[in-house]
PDB file of C-alpha atoms and ligand atoms in Angstrom:
ATOM      1  CA  UNK A  24      -0.200  -0.071   0.056  1.00 38.00           C
ATOM      2  CA  UNK A  25       1.178   3.352  -1.036  1.00 40.00           C
ATOM      3  CA  UNK A  26       0.495   5.618   1.928  1.00 41.00           C
ATOM      4  CA  UNK A  27       1.248   8.811  -0.039  1.00 41.00           C
ATOM      5  CA  UNK A  28      -1.747   7.843  -2.018  1.00 42.00           C
ATOM      6  CA  UNK A  29      -4.931   9.416  -1.023  1.00 42.00           C
ATOM      7  CA  UNK A  30      -7.261   6.490  -2.882  1.00 45.00           C
ATOM      8  CA  UNK A  31      -5.950   3.564  -1.526  1.00 43.00           C
ATOM      9  CA  UNK A  32      -5.842   5.523   2.347  1.00 44.00           C
ATOM     10  CA  UNK A  33      -9.680   5.797   1.762  1.00 46.00           C
ATOM     11  CA  UNK A  34      -9.711   2.399   0.994  1.00 47.00           C
ATOM     12  CA  UNK A  35      -8.093   1.152   4.010  1.00 55.00           C
ATOM     13  CA  UNK A  36     -10.558   3.527   6.189  1.00 70.00           C
ATOM     14  CA  UNK A  37     -12.108   1.504   9.191  1.00 75.00           C
ATOM     15  CA  UNK A  38     -15.110   2.608  11.494  1.00 76.00           C
ATOM     16  CA  UNK A  39     -12.868   3.101  14.391  1.00 78.00           C
ATOM     17  CA  UNK A  40     -11.555   6.427  12.971  1.00 91.00           C
ATOM     18  CA  UNK A  41     -14.954   8.099  12.569  1.00 96.00           C
ATOM     19  CA  UNK A  42     -14.652  11.347  14.746  1.00 97.00           C
ATOM     20  CA  UNK A  43     -17.904  13.427  13.208  1.00 98.00           C
ATOM     21  CA  UNK A  44     -21.311  12.624  11.852  1.00 98.00           C
ATOM     22  CA  UNK A  45     -22.401  14.963   9.494  1.00 98.00           C
ATOM     23  CA  UNK A  46     -26.644  14.887   8.735  1.00 98.00           C
ATOM     24  CA  UNK A  47     -28.447  15.697   5.766  1.00 98.00           C
ATOM     25  CA  UNK A  48     -31.758  17.954   6.716  1.00 97.00           C
ATOM     26  CA  UNK A  49     -34.345  17.633   4.992  1.00 95.00           C
ATOM     27  CA  UNK A  50     -36.008  13.745   5.118  1.00 94.00           C
ATOM     28  CA  UNK A  51     -33.250  13.108   8.021  1.00 97.00           C
ATOM     29  CA  UNK A  52     -33.490  15.407  10.948  1.00 98.00           C
ATOM     30  CA  UNK A  53     -36.846  16.853  10.239  1.00 96.00           C
ATOM     31  CA  UNK A  54     -40.048  15.748   7.978  1.00 89.00           C
ATOM     32  CA  UNK A  55     -39.674  18.755   5.634  1.00 92.00           C
ATOM     33  CA  UNK A  56     -40.293  16.317   2.233  1.00 89.00           C
ATOM     34  CA  UNK A  57     -44.007  16.683   3.055  1.00 91.00           C
ATOM     35  CA  UNK A  58     -43.885  20.365   3.307  1.00 95.00           C
ATOM     36  CA  UNK A  59     -41.706  20.519  -0.015  1.00 96.00           C
ATOM     37  CA  UNK A  60     -43.961  18.476  -1.674  1.00 96.00           C
ATOM     38  CA  UNK A  61     -47.332  20.455  -0.646  1.00 97.00           C
ATOM     39  CA  UNK A  62     -45.482  23.772  -1.937  1.00 98.00           C
ATOM     40  CA  UNK A  63     -44.396  22.133  -5.200  1.00 98.00           C
ATOM     41  CA  UNK A  64     -47.892  20.723  -5.714  1.00 98.00           C
ATOM     42  CA  UNK A  65     -49.480  24.279  -5.130  1.00 98.00           C
ATOM     43  CA  UNK A  66     -47.099  25.315  -7.905  1.00 98.00           C
ATOM     44  CA  UNK A  67     -47.500  22.701 -10.212  1.00 98.00           C
ATOM     45  CA  UNK A  68     -51.336  22.770  -9.890  1.00 98.00           C
ATOM     46  CA  UNK A  69     -51.439  26.506 -10.704  1.00 98.00           C
ATOM     47  CA  UNK A  70     -49.165  25.625 -13.792  1.00 96.00           C
ATOM     48  CA  UNK A  71     -50.677  22.989 -14.830  1.00 96.00           C
ATOM     49  CA  UNK A  72     -48.067  20.895 -15.068  1.00 96.00           C
ATOM     50  CA  UNK A  73     -48.137  17.115 -13.773  1.00 96.00           C
ATOM     51  CA  UNK A  74     -46.994  16.227 -10.303  1.00 97.00           C
ATOM     52  CA  UNK A  75     -47.171  13.735  -7.516  1.00 96.00           C
ATOM     53  CA  UNK A  76     -46.041  11.755  -4.565  1.00 96.00           C
ATOM     54  CA  UNK A  77     -43.591   9.435  -6.955  1.00 94.00           C
ATOM     55  CA  UNK A  78     -42.318  12.365  -8.662  1.00 94.00           C
ATOM     56  CA  UNK A  79     -41.744  14.153  -5.047  1.00 93.00           C
ATOM     57  CA  UNK A  80     -39.630  11.353  -3.888  1.00 89.00           C
ATOM     58  CA  UNK A  81     -36.875  11.525  -6.685  1.00 91.00           C
ATOM     59  CA  UNK A  82     -36.320  15.387  -5.865  1.00 93.00           C
ATOM     60  CA  UNK A  83     -34.850  14.214  -2.219  1.00 92.00           C
ATOM     61  CA  UNK A  84     -31.402  15.832  -2.156  1.00 91.00           C
ATOM     62  CA  UNK A  85     -31.615  17.729  -5.238  1.00 93.00           C
ATOM     63  CA  UNK A  86     -31.386  21.574  -5.120  1.00 93.00           C
ATOM     64  CA  UNK A  87     -34.465  23.920  -5.479  1.00 97.00           C
ATOM     65  CA  UNK A  88     -33.614  24.430  -9.003  1.00 96.00           C
ATOM     66  CA  UNK A  89     -32.540  20.886 -10.054  1.00 95.00           C
ATOM     67  CA  UNK A  90     -35.965  19.724  -8.565  1.00 97.00           C
ATOM     68  CA  UNK A  91     -37.876  22.140 -10.763  1.00 98.00           C
ATOM     69  CA  UNK A  92     -36.065  21.069 -13.706  1.00 97.00           C
ATOM     70  CA  UNK A  93     -36.731  17.605 -12.868  1.00 96.00           C
ATOM     71  CA  UNK A  94     -40.527  18.497 -12.616  1.00 97.00           C
ATOM     72  CA  UNK A  95     -40.579  20.053 -15.778  1.00 97.00           C
ATOM     73  CA  UNK A  96     -38.815  17.515 -17.989  1.00 95.00           C
ATOM     74  CA  UNK A  97     -38.501  18.544 -21.585  1.00 95.00           C
ATOM     75  CA  UNK A  98     -41.129  21.754 -21.123  1.00 95.00           C
ATOM     76  CA  UNK A  99     -39.062  24.569 -22.054  1.00 95.00           C
ATOM     77  CA  UNK A 100     -39.593  27.710 -20.186  1.00 96.00           C
ATOM     78  CA  UNK A 101     -38.082  31.152 -20.412  1.00 97.00           C
ATOM     79  CA  UNK A 102     -35.138  32.166 -17.488  1.00 97.00           C
ATOM     80  CA  UNK A 103     -37.802  34.874 -15.913  1.00 98.00           C
ATOM     81  CA  UNK A 104     -40.618  32.514 -15.507  1.00 97.00           C
ATOM     82  CA  UNK A 105     -38.186  29.496 -13.672  1.00 98.00           C
ATOM     83  CA  UNK A 106     -36.829  32.510 -11.399  1.00 98.00           C
ATOM     84  CA  UNK A 107     -40.441  33.527 -10.816  1.00 98.00           C
ATOM     85  CA  UNK A 108     -41.741  29.755 -10.058  1.00 98.00           C
ATOM     86  CA  UNK A 109     -38.775  28.949  -7.610  1.00 98.00           C
ATOM     87  CA  UNK A 110     -39.392  32.056  -5.905  1.00 98.00           C
ATOM     88  CA  UNK A 111     -43.170  31.395  -5.656  1.00 98.00           C
ATOM     89  CA  UNK A 112     -42.317  27.994  -4.554  1.00 98.00           C
ATOM     90  CA  UNK A 113     -40.203  29.010  -1.994  1.00 98.00           C
ATOM     91  CA  UNK A 114     -42.866  31.289  -0.508  1.00 98.00           C
ATOM     92  CA  UNK A 115     -44.983  28.824  -0.037  1.00 98.00           C
ATOM     93  CA  UNK A 116     -42.383  26.758   1.584  1.00 97.00           C
ATOM     94  CA  UNK A 117     -41.355  29.456   4.312  1.00 97.00           C
ATOM     95  CA  UNK A 118     -45.169  29.643   5.389  1.00 97.00           C
ATOM     96  CA  UNK A 119     -44.711  25.746   6.370  1.00 95.00           C
ATOM     97  CA  UNK A 120     -41.400  26.458   8.056  1.00 95.00           C
ATOM     98  CA  UNK A 121     -42.616  29.328   9.646  1.00 95.00           C
ATOM     99  CA  UNK A 122     -45.107  26.882  11.907  1.00 94.00           C
ATOM    100  CA  UNK A 123     -42.222  24.651  12.654  1.00 96.00           C
ATOM    101  CA  UNK A 124     -41.322  23.752  16.385  1.00 96.00           C
ATOM    102  CA  UNK A 125     -39.082  21.347  17.821  1.00 96.00           C
ATOM    103  CA  UNK A 126     -41.817  19.087  17.617  1.00 95.00           C
ATOM    104  CA  UNK A 127     -41.143  18.605  13.647  1.00 95.00           C
ATOM    105  CA  UNK A 128     -37.708  16.656  14.914  1.00 96.00           C
ATOM    106  CA  UNK A 129     -37.739  13.252  13.486  1.00 97.00           C
ATOM    107  CA  UNK A 130     -38.147  10.345  16.077  1.00 97.00           C
ATOM    108  CA  UNK A 131     -34.983   9.330  17.474  1.00 98.00           C
ATOM    109  CA  UNK A 132     -32.828  12.578  16.330  1.00 98.00           C
ATOM    110  CA  UNK A 133     -32.958  14.680  19.563  1.00 97.00           C
ATOM    111  CA  UNK A 134     -31.352  11.143  21.653  1.00 97.00           C
ATOM    112  CA  UNK A 135     -28.916  10.534  18.984  1.00 98.00           C
ATOM    113  CA  UNK A 136     -27.534  14.308  18.934  1.00 98.00           C
ATOM    114  CA  UNK A 137     -27.470  13.706  22.785  1.00 98.00           C
ATOM    115  CA  UNK A 138     -25.413  10.579  22.500  1.00 97.00           C
ATOM    116  CA  UNK A 139     -22.956  12.397  19.721  1.00 98.00           C
ATOM    117  CA  UNK A 140     -21.970  14.923  22.306  1.00 96.00           C
ATOM    118  CA  UNK A 141     -21.768  12.523  25.334  1.00 96.00           C
ATOM    119  CA  UNK A 142     -19.402  10.545  23.240  1.00 95.00           C
ATOM    120  CA  UNK A 143     -17.100  13.630  22.041  1.00 96.00           C
ATOM    121  CA  UNK A 144     -18.343  13.401  18.624  1.00 97.00           C
ATOM    122  CA  UNK A 145     -18.424  16.291  16.190  1.00 98.00           C
ATOM    123  CA  UNK A 146     -21.560  17.537  14.338  1.00 98.00           C
ATOM    124  CA  UNK A 147     -22.511  18.900  11.024  1.00 98.00           C
ATOM    125  CA  UNK A 148     -25.572  19.637   8.701  1.00 98.00           C
ATOM    126  CA  UNK A 149     -24.739  19.452   5.115  1.00 98.00           C
ATOM    127  CA  UNK A 150     -27.740  20.311   3.539  1.00 97.00           C
ATOM    128  CA  UNK A 151     -28.979  21.166  -0.346  1.00 96.00           C
ATOM    129  CA  UNK A 152     -31.683  23.360   0.946  1.00 96.00           C
ATOM    130  CA  UNK A 153     -30.968  27.371   0.771  1.00 96.00           C
ATOM    131  CA  UNK A 154     -33.412  27.374   4.259  1.00 97.00           C
ATOM    132  CA  UNK A 155     -30.674  25.484   6.192  1.00 95.00           C
ATOM    133  CA  UNK A 156     -30.701  28.439   8.462  1.00 92.00           C
ATOM    134  CA  UNK A 157     -34.308  29.072   8.899  1.00 94.00           C
ATOM    135  CA  UNK A 158     -34.956  25.591   9.614  1.00 96.00           C
ATOM    136  CA  UNK A 159     -32.500  24.516  12.171  1.00 95.00           C
ATOM    137  CA  UNK A 160     -33.213  27.328  14.924  1.00 94.00           C
ATOM    138  CA  UNK A 161     -36.685  26.131  14.964  1.00 95.00           C
ATOM    139  CA  UNK A 162     -35.714  22.761  15.616  1.00 96.00           C
ATOM    140  CA  UNK A 163     -33.958  23.519  18.892  1.00 95.00           C
ATOM    141  CA  UNK A 164     -31.014  21.816  17.878  1.00 96.00           C
ATOM    142  CA  UNK A 165     -28.431  24.380  17.366  1.00 95.00           C
ATOM    143  CA  UNK A 166     -26.594  23.637  20.662  1.00 95.00           C
ATOM    144  CA  UNK A 167     -25.823  20.563  19.740  1.00 97.00           C
ATOM    145  CA  UNK A 168     -24.456  21.190  16.102  1.00 98.00           C
ATOM    146  CA  UNK A 169     -20.857  22.314  15.221  1.00 98.00           C
ATOM    147  CA  UNK A 170     -20.991  23.291  11.938  1.00 98.00           C
ATOM    148  CA  UNK A 171     -23.993  24.269   9.546  1.00 98.00           C
ATOM    149  CA  UNK A 172     -23.531  24.691   5.500  1.00 97.00           C
ATOM    150  CA  UNK A 173     -25.354  24.091   2.412  1.00 97.00           C
ATOM    151  CA  UNK A 174     -24.868  23.471  -1.128  1.00 95.00           C
ATOM    152  CA  UNK A 175     -24.734  27.357  -1.943  1.00 94.00           C
ATOM    153  CA  UNK A 176     -21.508  27.628  -0.495  1.00 96.00           C
ATOM    154  CA  UNK A 177     -19.535  25.291  -2.735  1.00 97.00           C
ATOM    155  CA  UNK A 178     -19.423  24.881  -6.504  1.00 97.00           C
ATOM    156  CA  UNK A 179     -21.435  21.548  -6.946  1.00 97.00           C
ATOM    157  CA  UNK A 180     -24.720  20.413  -5.201  1.00 94.00           C
ATOM    158  CA  UNK A 181     -25.238  16.886  -4.560  1.00 95.00           C
ATOM    159  CA  UNK A 182     -24.698  13.964  -5.784  1.00 96.00           C
ATOM    160  CA  UNK A 183     -21.172  15.551  -6.010  1.00 97.00           C
ATOM    161  CA  UNK A 184     -19.021  15.396  -2.941  1.00 98.00           C
ATOM    162  CA  UNK A 185     -18.541  19.183  -2.339  1.00 98.00           C
ATOM    163  CA  UNK A 186     -20.842  20.110   0.666  1.00 98.00           C
ATOM    164  CA  UNK A 187     -20.008  17.049   2.493  1.00 98.00           C
ATOM    165  CA  UNK A 188     -16.161  17.907   2.081  1.00 98.00           C
ATOM    166  CA  UNK A 189     -16.678  21.603   3.026  1.00 98.00           C
ATOM    167  CA  UNK A 190     -18.154  20.315   6.036  1.00 98.00           C
ATOM    168  CA  UNK A 191     -15.821  17.999   6.985  1.00 98.00           C
ATOM    169  CA  UNK A 192     -13.370  20.569   6.529  1.00 98.00           C
ATOM    170  CA  UNK A 193     -14.693  23.181   8.593  1.00 98.00           C
ATOM    171  CA  UNK A 194     -15.152  20.527  11.329  1.00 98.00           C
ATOM    172  CA  UNK A 195     -11.046  19.921  10.887  1.00 98.00           C
ATOM    173  CA  UNK A 196     -11.930  16.216   9.913  1.00 98.00           C
ATOM    174  CA  UNK A 197     -10.637  14.262   7.124  1.00 97.00           C
ATOM    175  CA  UNK A 198     -13.236  12.508   4.792  1.00 97.00           C
ATOM    176  CA  UNK A 199     -12.834   8.774   6.358  1.00 96.00           C
ATOM    177  CA  UNK A 200     -13.178  10.122  10.058  1.00 97.00           C
ATOM    178  CA  UNK A 201     -16.513  11.162   9.018  1.00 98.00           C
ATOM    179  CA  UNK A 202     -20.061   9.256   8.835  1.00 98.00           C
ATOM    180  CA  UNK A 203     -22.775  11.000   6.459  1.00 98.00           C
ATOM    181  CA  UNK A 204     -26.625  10.401   7.256  1.00 98.00           C
ATOM    182  CA  UNK A 205     -28.569  10.579   4.251  1.00 98.00           C
ATOM    183  CA  UNK A 206     -32.041   9.979   2.722  1.00 96.00           C
ATOM    184  CA  UNK A 207     -31.583  10.458  -0.532  1.00 95.00           C
ATOM    185  CA  UNK A 208     -30.060   8.577  -3.351  1.00 96.00           C
ATOM    186  CA  UNK A 209     -28.159  11.802  -5.025  1.00 95.00           C
ATOM    187  CA  UNK A 210     -26.717  12.188  -0.929  1.00 97.00           C
ATOM    188  CA  UNK A 211     -25.632   8.822  -0.366  1.00 98.00           C
ATOM    189  CA  UNK A 212     -23.717   8.990  -3.918  1.00 98.00           C
ATOM    190  CA  UNK A 213     -22.142  12.406  -2.970  1.00 98.00           C
ATOM    191  CA  UNK A 214     -21.177  10.866   0.929  1.00 98.00           C
ATOM    192  CA  UNK A 215     -19.341   8.068  -1.116  1.00 98.00           C
ATOM    193  CA  UNK A 216     -17.552   9.958  -3.815  1.00 98.00           C
ATOM    194  CA  UNK A 217     -16.432  12.118  -0.494  1.00 98.00           C
ATOM    195  CA  UNK A 218     -14.739   8.991   0.635  1.00 97.00           C
ATOM    196  CA  UNK A 219     -16.898   9.052   3.745  1.00 98.00           C
ATOM    197  CA  UNK A 220     -18.771   6.228   5.896  1.00 97.00           C
ATOM    198  CA  UNK A 221     -22.524   6.133   4.714  1.00 98.00           C
ATOM    199  CA  UNK A 222     -25.758   5.669   6.772  1.00 98.00           C
ATOM    200  CA  UNK A 223     -28.989   5.668   4.278  1.00 98.00           C
ATOM    201  CA  UNK A 224     -32.304   6.161   6.049  1.00 98.00           C
ATOM    202  CA  UNK A 225     -35.060   4.641   4.215  1.00 97.00           C
ATOM    203  CA  UNK A 226     -35.861   1.885   1.799  1.00 97.00           C
ATOM    204  CA  UNK A 227     -32.710   0.095   0.124  1.00 97.00           C
ATOM    205  CA  UNK A 228     -34.050   0.744  -3.334  1.00 96.00           C
ATOM    206  CA  UNK A 229     -33.351   4.334  -2.720  1.00 95.00           C
ATOM    207  CA  UNK A 230     -30.570   4.238  -0.098  1.00 97.00           C
ATOM    208  CA  UNK A 231     -28.940   0.777  -0.616  1.00 98.00           C
ATOM    209  CA  UNK A 232     -25.354   1.920  -2.159  1.00 98.00           C
ATOM    210  CA  UNK A 233     -24.753   3.239   1.741  1.00 98.00           C
ATOM    211  CA  UNK A 234     -22.649   0.909   3.960  1.00 97.00           C
ATOM    212  CA  UNK A 235     -25.563   0.642   6.299  1.00 97.00           C
ATOM    213  CA  UNK A 236     -29.199   0.959   5.868  1.00 98.00           C
ATOM    214  CA  UNK A 237     -31.817   1.659   8.692  1.00 98.00           C
ATOM    215  CA  UNK A 238     -35.630   2.457   8.179  1.00 97.00           C
ATOM    216  CA  UNK A 239     -35.226   5.476  10.479  1.00 97.00           C
ATOM    217  CA  UNK A 240     -33.243   6.837  13.483  1.00 98.00           C
ATOM    218  CA  UNK A 241     -36.229   5.673  15.745  1.00 98.00           C
ATOM    219  CA  UNK A 242     -34.615   4.259  18.747  1.00 97.00           C
ATOM    220  CA  UNK A 243     -31.121   4.029  17.408  1.00 97.00           C
ATOM    221  CA  UNK A 244     -27.971   4.204  19.646  1.00 97.00           C
ATOM    222  CA  UNK A 245     -25.123   5.481  18.476  1.00 97.00           C
ATOM    223  CA  UNK A 246     -23.156   2.064  19.511  1.00 95.00           C
ATOM    224  CA  UNK A 247     -25.650   0.344  17.301  1.00 95.00           C
ATOM    225  CA  UNK A 248     -24.391   2.474  14.470  1.00 96.00           C
ATOM    226  CA  UNK A 249     -21.013   1.530  15.004  1.00 95.00           C
ATOM    227  CA  UNK A 250     -21.587  -2.073  15.560  1.00 94.00           C
ATOM    228  CA  UNK A 251     -23.372  -2.194  12.283  1.00 95.00           C
ATOM    229  CA  UNK A 252     -20.480  -0.373  10.368  1.00 94.00           C
ATOM    230  CA  UNK A 253     -17.773  -2.768  11.886  1.00 91.00           C
ATOM    231  CA  UNK A 254     -19.958  -5.738  10.287  1.00 90.00           C
ATOM    232  CA  UNK A 255     -20.221  -4.277   7.105  1.00 87.00           C
ATOM    233  CA  UNK A 256     -16.700  -3.755   6.234  1.00 80.00           C
TER     234      UNK A 256
HETATM  235  C1  G6P B 345     -33.295  19.217   0.264  1.00 52.57           C
HETATM  236  C2  G6P B 345     -34.506  18.478  -0.042  1.00 52.57           C
HETATM  237  C3  G6P B 345     -34.870  18.696  -1.345  1.00 52.57           C
HETATM  238  C4  G6P B 345     -35.012  20.186  -1.317  1.00 52.57           C
HETATM  239  C5  G6P B 345     -33.783  20.855  -1.352  1.00 52.57           C
HETATM  240  C6  G6P B 345     -33.850  22.101  -1.677  1.00 52.57           C
HETATM  241  O1  G6P B 345     -32.396  18.725  -0.302  1.00 52.57           O
HETATM  242  O2  G6P B 345     -34.387  16.904   0.014  1.00 52.57           O
HETATM  243  O3  G6P B 345     -36.499  18.263  -2.072  1.00 52.57           O
HETATM  244  O4  G6P B 345     -35.547  20.996  -3.208  1.00 52.57           O
HETATM  245  O5  G6P B 345     -33.302  20.494  -0.128  1.00 52.57           O
HETATM  246  O6  G6P B 345     -34.421  22.953  -0.631  1.00 52.57           O
HETATM  247  P1  G6P B 345     -34.717  24.584  -0.557  1.00 52.57           P
HETATM  248  O7  G6P B 345     -34.929  25.033   0.843  1.00 52.57           O
HETATM  249  O8  G6P B 345     -33.571  25.209  -0.775  1.00 52.57           O
HETATM  250  O9  G6P B 345     -35.912  24.885  -1.179  1.00 52.57           O
HETATM  251 MG1   MG B 346     -32.422  14.507   2.619  1.00 52.57          MG
END
């Protein structure tokens, strides 16, 4: 093995080295997926564009603009109209997040964050959402998160690794010291491309590429996650 090769070092990683956990936000910490769905549904109804929950599920992890492009398919609209629609969708979405409270944390998140603090793990949130700084304070978890970032701080959105690499850098950790928790196919792909550990939440059809997959964080202990990672490698 050549220790000078970053590539091979990444392949030699073991879960023993994990010192930080990088969370996706939407669909991992909080179920904003439903709010995104209702906001897109309102917009597409107004525009007479077909949309349903199945399409919404393919938008997980994509930026707002990438989501609209996916919804539009090969329909052509001028840039000014696209910008107006993006702005309108976000207005609908902001109405939903204005009502959010710590009760909107997904089951298991609060306990896991406490455990990570006790275990001395560093924590970050790396989201595709431009609204990350509006959502996090509403969830009452800011005191247990060291770094909050999103894809607007980097060049490329998920599935590119940029936002996770940026979060790791901010935490002062190398990629192999980080575990990413994701609910999106694009997010798992981004975590693996970053050379990080990946925990996928949801069906294997969606997040099966991750090192380990769980239905949710409900009742999940930090030692369970580490144990599963050890048996997965
Ligand atoms: C998350 C969600 C996506 C959403 C994106 C952008 O990744 O999973 O469904 O489109 O964030 O969110 P924003 O708050 O910027 O519209
Ligand atoms: Mg997500």
